[in-house]
Coordinates of C-alpha atoms and ligand atoms in Angstrom, one line a residue:
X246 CA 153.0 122.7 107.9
X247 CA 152.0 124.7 104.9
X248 CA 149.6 127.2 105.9
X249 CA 149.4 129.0 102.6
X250 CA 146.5 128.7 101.0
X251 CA 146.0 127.2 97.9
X252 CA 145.2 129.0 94.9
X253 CA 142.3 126.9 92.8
X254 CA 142.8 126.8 88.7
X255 CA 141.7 124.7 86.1
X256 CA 143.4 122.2 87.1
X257 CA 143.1 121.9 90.8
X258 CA 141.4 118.8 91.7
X259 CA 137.9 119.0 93.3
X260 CA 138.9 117.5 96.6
X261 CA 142.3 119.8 96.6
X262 CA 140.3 123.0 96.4
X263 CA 140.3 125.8 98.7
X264 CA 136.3 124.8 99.3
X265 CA 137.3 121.7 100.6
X266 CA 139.6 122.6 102.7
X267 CA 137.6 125.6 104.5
X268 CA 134.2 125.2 106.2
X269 CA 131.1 124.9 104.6
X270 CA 129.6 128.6 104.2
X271 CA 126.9 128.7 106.6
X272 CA 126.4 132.7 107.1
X273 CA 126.9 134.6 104.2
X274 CA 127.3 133.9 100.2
X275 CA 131.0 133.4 99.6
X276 CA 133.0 136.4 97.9
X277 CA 133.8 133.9 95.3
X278 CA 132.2 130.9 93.6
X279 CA 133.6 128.1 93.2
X280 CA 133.3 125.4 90.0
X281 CA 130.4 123.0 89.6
X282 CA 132.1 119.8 90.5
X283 CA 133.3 120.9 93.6
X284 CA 129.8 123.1 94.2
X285 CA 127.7 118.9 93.4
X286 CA 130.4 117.3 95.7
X287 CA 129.8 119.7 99.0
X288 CA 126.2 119.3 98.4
X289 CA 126.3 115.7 97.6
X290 CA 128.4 114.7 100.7
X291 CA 126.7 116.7 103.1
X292 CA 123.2 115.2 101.9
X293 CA 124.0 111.5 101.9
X294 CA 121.2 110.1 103.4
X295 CA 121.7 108.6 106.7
X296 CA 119.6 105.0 105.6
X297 CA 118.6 104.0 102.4
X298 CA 115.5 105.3 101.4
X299 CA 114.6 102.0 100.9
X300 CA 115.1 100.8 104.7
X301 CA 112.8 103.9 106.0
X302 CA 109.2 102.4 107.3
X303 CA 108.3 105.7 108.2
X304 CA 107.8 107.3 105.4
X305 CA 104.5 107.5 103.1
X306 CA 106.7 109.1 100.2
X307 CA 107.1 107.0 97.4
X308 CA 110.8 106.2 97.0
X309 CA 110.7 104.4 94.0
X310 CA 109.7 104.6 90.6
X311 CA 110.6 103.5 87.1
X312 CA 113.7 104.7 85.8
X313 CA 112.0 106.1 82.6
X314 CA 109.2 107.9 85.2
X315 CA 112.4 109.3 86.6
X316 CA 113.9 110.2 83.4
X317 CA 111.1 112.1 82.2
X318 CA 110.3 114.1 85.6
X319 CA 114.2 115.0 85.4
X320 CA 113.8 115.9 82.1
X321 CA 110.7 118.0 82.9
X322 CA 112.6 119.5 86.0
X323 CA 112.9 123.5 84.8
X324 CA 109.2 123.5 83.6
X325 CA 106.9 125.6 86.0
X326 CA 103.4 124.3 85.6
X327 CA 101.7 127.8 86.0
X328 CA 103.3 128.6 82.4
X329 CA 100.3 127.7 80.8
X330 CA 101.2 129.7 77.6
X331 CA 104.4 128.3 77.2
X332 CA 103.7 124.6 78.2
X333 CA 99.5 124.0 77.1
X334 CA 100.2 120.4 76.9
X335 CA 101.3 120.3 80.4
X336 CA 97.9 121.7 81.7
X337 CA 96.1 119.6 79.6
X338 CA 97.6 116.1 80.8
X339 CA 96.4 117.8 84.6
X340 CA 93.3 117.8 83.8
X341 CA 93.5 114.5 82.3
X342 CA 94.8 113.1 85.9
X343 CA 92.2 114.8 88.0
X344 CA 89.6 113.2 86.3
X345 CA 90.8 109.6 86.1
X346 CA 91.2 110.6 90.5
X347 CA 88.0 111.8 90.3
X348 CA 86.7 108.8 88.4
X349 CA 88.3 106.6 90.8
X350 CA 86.4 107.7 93.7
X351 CA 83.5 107.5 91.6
X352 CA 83.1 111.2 90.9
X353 CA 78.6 111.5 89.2
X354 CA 80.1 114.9 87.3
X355 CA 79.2 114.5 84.2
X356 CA 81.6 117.6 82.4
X357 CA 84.4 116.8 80.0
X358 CA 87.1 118.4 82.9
X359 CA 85.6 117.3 86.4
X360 CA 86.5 119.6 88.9
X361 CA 89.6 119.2 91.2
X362 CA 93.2 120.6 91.8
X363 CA 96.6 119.6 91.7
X364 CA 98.9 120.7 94.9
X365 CA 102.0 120.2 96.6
X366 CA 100.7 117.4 98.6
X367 CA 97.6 116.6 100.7
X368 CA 98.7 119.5 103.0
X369 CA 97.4 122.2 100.3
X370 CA 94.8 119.8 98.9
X371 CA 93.2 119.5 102.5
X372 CA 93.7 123.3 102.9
X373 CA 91.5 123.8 99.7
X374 CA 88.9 121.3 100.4
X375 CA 89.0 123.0 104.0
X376 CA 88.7 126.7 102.7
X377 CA 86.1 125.3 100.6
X378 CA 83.7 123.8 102.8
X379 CA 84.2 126.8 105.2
X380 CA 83.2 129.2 102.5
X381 CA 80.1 127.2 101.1
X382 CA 79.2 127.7 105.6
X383 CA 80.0 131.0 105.4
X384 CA 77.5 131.4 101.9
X385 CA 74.7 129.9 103.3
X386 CA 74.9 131.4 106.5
X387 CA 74.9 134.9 105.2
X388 CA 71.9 134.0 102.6
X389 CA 70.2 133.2 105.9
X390 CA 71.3 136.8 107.8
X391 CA 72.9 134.2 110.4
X392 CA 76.3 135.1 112.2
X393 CA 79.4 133.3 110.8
X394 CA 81.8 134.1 113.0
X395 CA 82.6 130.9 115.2
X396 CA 83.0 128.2 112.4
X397 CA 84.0 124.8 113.5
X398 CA 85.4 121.3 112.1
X399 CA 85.1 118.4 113.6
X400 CA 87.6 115.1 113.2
X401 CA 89.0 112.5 115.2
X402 CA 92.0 113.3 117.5
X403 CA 94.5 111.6 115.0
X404 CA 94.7 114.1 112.5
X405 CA 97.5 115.2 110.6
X406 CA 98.7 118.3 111.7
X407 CA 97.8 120.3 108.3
X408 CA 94.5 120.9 110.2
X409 CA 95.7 122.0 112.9
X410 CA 97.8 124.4 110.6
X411 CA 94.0 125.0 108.9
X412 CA 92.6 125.8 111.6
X413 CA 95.0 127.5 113.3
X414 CA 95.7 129.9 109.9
X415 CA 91.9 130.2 109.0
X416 CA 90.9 130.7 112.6
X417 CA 88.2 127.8 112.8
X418 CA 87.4 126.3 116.1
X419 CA 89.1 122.2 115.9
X420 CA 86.8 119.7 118.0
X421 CA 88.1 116.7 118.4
X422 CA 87.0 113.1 119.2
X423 CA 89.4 111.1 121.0
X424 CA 90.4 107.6 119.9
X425 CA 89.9 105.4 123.1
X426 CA 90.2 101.1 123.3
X427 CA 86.7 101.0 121.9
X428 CA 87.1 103.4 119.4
X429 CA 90.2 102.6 117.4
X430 CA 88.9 105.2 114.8
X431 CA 86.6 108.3 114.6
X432 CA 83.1 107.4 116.5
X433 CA 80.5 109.0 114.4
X434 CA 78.1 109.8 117.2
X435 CA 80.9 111.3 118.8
X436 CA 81.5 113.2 116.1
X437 CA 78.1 114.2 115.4
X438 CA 77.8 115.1 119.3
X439 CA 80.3 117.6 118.9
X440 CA 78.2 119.0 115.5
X441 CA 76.9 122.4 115.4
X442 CA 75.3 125.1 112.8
X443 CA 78.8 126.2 112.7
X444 CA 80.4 123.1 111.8
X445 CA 81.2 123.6 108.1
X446 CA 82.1 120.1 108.1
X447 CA 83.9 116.7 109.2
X448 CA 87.1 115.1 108.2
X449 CA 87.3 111.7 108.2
X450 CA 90.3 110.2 107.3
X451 CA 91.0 107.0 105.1
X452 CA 94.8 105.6 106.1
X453 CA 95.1 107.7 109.7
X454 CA 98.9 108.7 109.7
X455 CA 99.1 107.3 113.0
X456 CA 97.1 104.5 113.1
X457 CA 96.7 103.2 109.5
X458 CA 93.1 102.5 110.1
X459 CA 90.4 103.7 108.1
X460 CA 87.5 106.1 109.3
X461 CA 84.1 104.3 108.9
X462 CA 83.0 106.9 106.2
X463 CA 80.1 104.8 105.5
X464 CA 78.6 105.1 108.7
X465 CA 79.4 108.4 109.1
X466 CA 77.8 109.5 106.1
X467 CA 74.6 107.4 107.3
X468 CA 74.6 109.0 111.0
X469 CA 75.2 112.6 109.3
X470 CA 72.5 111.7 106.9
X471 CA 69.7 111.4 109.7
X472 CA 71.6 114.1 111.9
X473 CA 71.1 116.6 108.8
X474 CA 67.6 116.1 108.3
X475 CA 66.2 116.5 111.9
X476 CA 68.6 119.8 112.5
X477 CA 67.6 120.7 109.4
X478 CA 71.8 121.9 108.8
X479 CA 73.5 121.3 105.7
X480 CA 77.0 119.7 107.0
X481 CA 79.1 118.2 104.6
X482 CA 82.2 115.6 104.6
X483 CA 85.7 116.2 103.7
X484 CA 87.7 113.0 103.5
X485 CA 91.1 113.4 104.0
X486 CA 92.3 110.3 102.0
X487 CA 96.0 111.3 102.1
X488 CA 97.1 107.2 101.9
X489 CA 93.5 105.6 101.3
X490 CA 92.6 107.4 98.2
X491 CA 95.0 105.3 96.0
X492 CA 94.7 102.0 98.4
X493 CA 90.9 101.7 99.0
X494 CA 89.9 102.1 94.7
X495 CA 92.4 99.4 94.4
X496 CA 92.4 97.1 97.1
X497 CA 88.9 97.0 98.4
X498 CA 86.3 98.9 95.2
X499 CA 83.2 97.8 97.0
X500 CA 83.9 99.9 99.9
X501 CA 81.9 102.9 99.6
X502 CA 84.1 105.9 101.5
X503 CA 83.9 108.2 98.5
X504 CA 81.8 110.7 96.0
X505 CA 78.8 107.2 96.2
X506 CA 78.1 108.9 99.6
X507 CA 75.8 111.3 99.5
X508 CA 77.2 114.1 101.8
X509 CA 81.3 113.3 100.7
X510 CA 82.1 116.9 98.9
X511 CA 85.7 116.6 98.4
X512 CA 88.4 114.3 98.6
X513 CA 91.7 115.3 98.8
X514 CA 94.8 112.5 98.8
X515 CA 98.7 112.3 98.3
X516 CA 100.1 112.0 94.8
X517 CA 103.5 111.5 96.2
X518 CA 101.9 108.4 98.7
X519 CA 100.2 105.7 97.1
X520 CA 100.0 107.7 94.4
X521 CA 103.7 106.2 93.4
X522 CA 105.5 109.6 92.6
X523 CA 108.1 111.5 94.3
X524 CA 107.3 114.3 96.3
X525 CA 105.4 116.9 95.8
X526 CA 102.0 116.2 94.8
X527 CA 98.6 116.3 95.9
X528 CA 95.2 116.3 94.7
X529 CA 91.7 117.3 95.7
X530 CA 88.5 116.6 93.6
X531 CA 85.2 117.9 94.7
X532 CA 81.9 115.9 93.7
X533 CA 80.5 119.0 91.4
X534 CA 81.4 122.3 90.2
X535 CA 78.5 123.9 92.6
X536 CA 80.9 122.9 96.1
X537 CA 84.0 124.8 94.8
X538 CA 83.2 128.6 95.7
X539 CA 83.7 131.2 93.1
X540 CA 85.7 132.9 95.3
X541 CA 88.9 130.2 94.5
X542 CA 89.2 130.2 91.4
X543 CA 90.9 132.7 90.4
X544 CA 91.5 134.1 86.7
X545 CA 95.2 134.9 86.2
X546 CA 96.3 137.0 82.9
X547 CA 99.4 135.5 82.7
X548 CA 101.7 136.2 79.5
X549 CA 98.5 136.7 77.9
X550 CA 96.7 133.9 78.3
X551 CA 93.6 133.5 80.6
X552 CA 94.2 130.6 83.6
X553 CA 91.9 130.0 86.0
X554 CA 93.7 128.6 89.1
X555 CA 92.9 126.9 92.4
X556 CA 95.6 126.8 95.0
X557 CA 97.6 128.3 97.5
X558 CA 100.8 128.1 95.3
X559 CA 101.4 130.0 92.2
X560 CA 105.0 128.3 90.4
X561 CA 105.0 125.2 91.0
X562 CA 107.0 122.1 89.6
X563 CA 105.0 120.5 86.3
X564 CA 107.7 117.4 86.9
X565 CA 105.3 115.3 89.7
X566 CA 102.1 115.7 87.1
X567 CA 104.2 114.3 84.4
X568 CA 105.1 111.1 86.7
X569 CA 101.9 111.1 87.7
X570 CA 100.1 110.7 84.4
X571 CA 103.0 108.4 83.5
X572 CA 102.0 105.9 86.1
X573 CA 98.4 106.0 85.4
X574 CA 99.3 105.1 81.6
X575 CA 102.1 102.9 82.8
X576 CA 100.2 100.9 85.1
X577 CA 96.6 101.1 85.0
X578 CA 94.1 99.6 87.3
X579 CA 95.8 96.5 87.4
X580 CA 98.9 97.6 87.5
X581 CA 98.1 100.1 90.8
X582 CA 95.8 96.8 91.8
X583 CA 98.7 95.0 91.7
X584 CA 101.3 96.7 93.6
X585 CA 99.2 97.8 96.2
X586 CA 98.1 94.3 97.1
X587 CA 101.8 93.0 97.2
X588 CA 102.0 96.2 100.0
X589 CA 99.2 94.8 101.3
X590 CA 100.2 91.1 101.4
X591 CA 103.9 92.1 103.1
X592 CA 102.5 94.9 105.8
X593 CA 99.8 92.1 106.6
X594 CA 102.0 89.4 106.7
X595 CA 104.7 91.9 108.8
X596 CA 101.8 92.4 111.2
X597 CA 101.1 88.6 111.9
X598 CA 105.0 87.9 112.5
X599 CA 105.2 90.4 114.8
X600 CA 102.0 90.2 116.4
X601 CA 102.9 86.3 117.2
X602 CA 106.3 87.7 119.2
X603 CA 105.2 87.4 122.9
X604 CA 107.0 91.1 123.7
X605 CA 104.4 92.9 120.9
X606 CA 100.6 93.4 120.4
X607 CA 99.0 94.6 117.6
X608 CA 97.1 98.0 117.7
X609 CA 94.4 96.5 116.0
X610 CA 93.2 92.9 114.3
X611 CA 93.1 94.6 110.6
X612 CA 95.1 95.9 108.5
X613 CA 93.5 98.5 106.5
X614 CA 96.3 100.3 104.1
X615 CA 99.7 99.0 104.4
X616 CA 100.7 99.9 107.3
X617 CA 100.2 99.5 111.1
X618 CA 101.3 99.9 114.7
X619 CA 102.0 98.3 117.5
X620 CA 102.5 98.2 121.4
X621 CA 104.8 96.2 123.7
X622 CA 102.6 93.6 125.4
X623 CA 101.3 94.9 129.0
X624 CA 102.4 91.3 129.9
X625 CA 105.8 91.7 129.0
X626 CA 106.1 95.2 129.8
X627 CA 105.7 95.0 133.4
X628 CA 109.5 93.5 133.5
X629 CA 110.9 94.5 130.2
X630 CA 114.0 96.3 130.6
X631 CA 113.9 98.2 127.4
X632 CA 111.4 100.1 125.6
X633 CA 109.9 100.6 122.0
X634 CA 113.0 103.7 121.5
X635 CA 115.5 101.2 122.4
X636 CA 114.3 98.9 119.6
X637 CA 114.1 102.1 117.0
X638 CA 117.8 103.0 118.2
X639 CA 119.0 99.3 117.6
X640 CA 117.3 99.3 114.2
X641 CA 118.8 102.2 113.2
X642 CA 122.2 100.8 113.4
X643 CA 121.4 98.5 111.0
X644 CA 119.8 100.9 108.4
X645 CA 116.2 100.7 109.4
X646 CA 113.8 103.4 110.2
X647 CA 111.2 102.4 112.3
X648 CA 109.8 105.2 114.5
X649 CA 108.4 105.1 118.0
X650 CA 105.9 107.6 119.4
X651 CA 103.7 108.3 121.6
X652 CA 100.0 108.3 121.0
X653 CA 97.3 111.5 120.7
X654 CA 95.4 113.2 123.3
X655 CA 93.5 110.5 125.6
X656 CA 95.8 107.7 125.2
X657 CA 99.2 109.6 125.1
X658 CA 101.0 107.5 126.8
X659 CA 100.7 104.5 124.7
X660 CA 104.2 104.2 123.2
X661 CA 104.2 102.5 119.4
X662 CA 106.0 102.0 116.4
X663 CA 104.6 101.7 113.0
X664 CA 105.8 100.3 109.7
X665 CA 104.9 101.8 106.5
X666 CA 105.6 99.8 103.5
X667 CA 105.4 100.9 100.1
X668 CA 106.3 99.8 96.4
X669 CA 110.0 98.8 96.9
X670 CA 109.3 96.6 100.1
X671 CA 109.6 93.6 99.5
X672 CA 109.0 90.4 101.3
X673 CA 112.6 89.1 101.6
X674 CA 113.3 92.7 102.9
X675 CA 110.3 92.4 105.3
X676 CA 112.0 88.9 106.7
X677 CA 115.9 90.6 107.1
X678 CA 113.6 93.5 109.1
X679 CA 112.1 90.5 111.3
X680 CA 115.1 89.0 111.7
X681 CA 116.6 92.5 113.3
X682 CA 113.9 92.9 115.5
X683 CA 113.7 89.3 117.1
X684 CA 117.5 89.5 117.4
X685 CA 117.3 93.1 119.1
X686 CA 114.6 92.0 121.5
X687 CA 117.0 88.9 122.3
X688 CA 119.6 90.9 123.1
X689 CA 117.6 93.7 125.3
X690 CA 115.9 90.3 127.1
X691 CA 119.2 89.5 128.4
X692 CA 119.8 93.1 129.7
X693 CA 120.5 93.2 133.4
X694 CA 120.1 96.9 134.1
X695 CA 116.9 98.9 132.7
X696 CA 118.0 101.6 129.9
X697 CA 117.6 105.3 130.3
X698 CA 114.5 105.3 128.1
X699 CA 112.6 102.2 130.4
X700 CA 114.0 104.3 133.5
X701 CA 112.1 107.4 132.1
X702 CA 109.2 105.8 130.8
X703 CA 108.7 104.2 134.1
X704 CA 109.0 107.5 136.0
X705 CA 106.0 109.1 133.6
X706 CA 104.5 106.1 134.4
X707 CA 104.0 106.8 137.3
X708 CA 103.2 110.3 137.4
X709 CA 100.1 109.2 134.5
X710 CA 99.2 105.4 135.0
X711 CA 99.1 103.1 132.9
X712 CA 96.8 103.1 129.4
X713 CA 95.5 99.7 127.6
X714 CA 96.7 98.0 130.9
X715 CA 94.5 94.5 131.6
Ligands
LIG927 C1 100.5 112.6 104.9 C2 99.2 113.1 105.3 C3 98.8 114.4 105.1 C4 99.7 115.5 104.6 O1 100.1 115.1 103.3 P1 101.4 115.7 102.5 O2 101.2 115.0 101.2 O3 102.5 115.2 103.3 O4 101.3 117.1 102.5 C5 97.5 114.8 105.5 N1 96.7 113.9 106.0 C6 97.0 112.6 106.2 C7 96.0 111.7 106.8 C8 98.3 112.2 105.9 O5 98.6 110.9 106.1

């Protein structure tokens, strides 16, 4: 064997290089580079995704858009969006989509630029509309010589963990309501029992991540409403619309969850979800320039030019605002109507097929955003010899990603899987996905021995009892 090792030149082909024959550099930057072909190719081959994007119901992240959308974001990929000197028109066509998001959720601010930020995601735009509300407590409280050192939020138990992140990182007191079998989503008297003068506010959510459900912001809003004027408190809603805020405008406009209620501040939702544009971006509108604080916008003299900013970031990629505004111009309200009806139409029609398999039951009768979970039937479960990991495992094999988990606190020990679909799902795709699962579920009925997962599952069993059991 020739253990010499190679010298690389001009010539040396990419997969005869000295790179490819060492191990990838996991410590320490190599002594010496290497070219760009064979740099793209160990990147590339180590990054191959394991499914195609396409196949993976568990994401909320767009994975498809126009091939001129993606041109232009390439083509846009070096421009940083603070560089407001260099790039005016960039700030300009921001502005632009916060207010047509602010206009969609039915915004009553009257000024030319309504008042929102863009972010990296929801996660920042929840942080904001957080940070806000908490400051606008923290305001009033003072103004009234009161204490403000034990501020609270109040949301259902199936949050996303950016609040727990919130809270955790602004120190503010999380109370949660737990989802039970009558409450599939956040109970507003619940809530409101859990309300304080230190509450600066509550999150509903529109498209719970784990769920799919909408909270009943309407009802909220009504409850809080009668709530605020015998306490004589002031406390506001956030709604954290992460998947709803581009779903509910388009699929259901009658539905009043947004700035038409009367104690809804800010909204904050996922560019990069229903929004239709690859990740990151986020935005979060607030119903007038009186609920953003002072205190966050700050004005940045940067390369001479005055900025006012709002955000956690400074740099950050102008690429997602450009796709952004693209699809808004691209598609329109009936465009965006459109596609997220045909999500609609396949998760709800996904939903039927599976709730009519006698192994599954539905979390719940409706299907509020495109996407939904469910259970194994307690019926069948009492002898099933598999459980809902088996079937993600099995899946897998054939390219799909459909997680199973286990539910939050009060009914943790509900397993379920959820299926997400987005633009790019189609229903032919939705009937090979079918097809998998009702040949999986043939296969694991004929299974003569339990799997480890069932064996485990049935040990935590019975250490917790059952949940949903009758
Ligand atoms: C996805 C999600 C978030 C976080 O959003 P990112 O865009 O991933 O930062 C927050 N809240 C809810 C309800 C979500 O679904």
């Amino acid at each position: 064997m020739n253990k010499q090792k190679p010298t690389d030149n001009l010539t040396t082909e990419v997969y005869a290089s000295s790179a490819m024959r060492s191990a990838a550099p996991t410590q320490t930057l190599p002594t010496q580079g290497t070219t760009p072909q064979v740099a793209y190719r160990m990147v590339k081959d180590e990054t191959y995704a394991e499914t195609r994007p396409e196949l993976n119901l568990a994401t909320f992240v767009t994975t498809y858009m126009d091939e001129e959308a993606t041109r232009l974001m390439n083509e846009a990929i070096n421009v940083n969006y603070i560089d407001q000197t260099e790039y005016p028109r960039v700030a300009l066509i921001c502005g632009r989509c916060i207010n047509m998001v602010a206009n969609l959720w039915h915004t009553p601010e009257k000024e030319e630029w309504k008042t929102g930020a863009v972010g990296i995601g929801s996660s920042e735009a929840c942080m904001l509309g957080g940070v806000a509300a908490w400051l606008r407590w923290r305001e009033r409280r003072k103004a009234a010589g009161k204490p403000c050192d034990k501020p609270n939020l109040v949301m259902s138990s199936a949050y996303q963990v950016v609040w727990e992140k919130f809270c955790q990182l602004w120190q503010i007191e999380m109370r949660t309501v737990p989802l039970s079998e009558d409450h599939l989503t956040l109970d507003p008297e619940q809530a409101l029992a859990l309300c304080d003068e230190h509450t600066i506010c509550i999150v509903p959510i529109c498209g719970v991540t784990w769920t799919g459900l909408n909270d009943d912001v309407e009802a909220l809003d009504k409850a809080l409403d009668a709530y605020n004027k015998r306490t004589g408190y002031d406390i506001p809603i956030h709604v954290d619309a992460a998947s709803g805020g581009f779903i509910l405008p388009f699929t259901k406009p009658q539905c009043k969850w947004d700035f038409r209620l009367k104690w809804v501040y800010s909204i904050s939702t996922s560019g990069h979800k229903y929004g239709l544009v690859y990740p990151g971006l986020g935005w979060v509108v607030w119903k007038d320039k009186q609920y953003l604080p002072a205190e966050m916008s700050f004005s940045v003299n940067y390369l001479g030019a005055s900025i006012k900013q709002v955000g956690l970031n400074f740099s950050r990629p102008a690429a997602q605002i450009l796709g952004q505004y693209y699809n808004f111009i691209r598609y329109g309200m009936e465009g965006y109507k459109a596609i997220q009806e045909t999500s609609m139409e396949v998760a709800r029609y996904c939903h039927e097929q599976i709730g009519k398999m006698k192994c599954f039951r539905n979390y719940s009768k409706e299907v509020d955003n495109p996407l939904f979970i469910w259970q194994m039937c307690p019926n069948y479960d009492r002898t099933a010899k598999w459980t809902l990991y088996d079937l993600q495992d099995k899946l897998k094999q054939s390219g799909w990603m459909v997680p199973a988990y286990t539910m939050p606190k009060n009914i943790e020990q509900m397993v379920v899987m959820r299926v997400v679909v987005r633009q790019g799902f189609s229903r032919q795709m939705a009937d090979e996905l079918l097809r998998d699962i009702a040949d999986a579920v043939a296969e694991f009925d004929a299974l003569k021995y339990p799997t480890t997962s069932r064996l485990k599952y049935e040990q935590q069993e019975k250490q917790y009892g059952k949940v949903f059991a009758h």
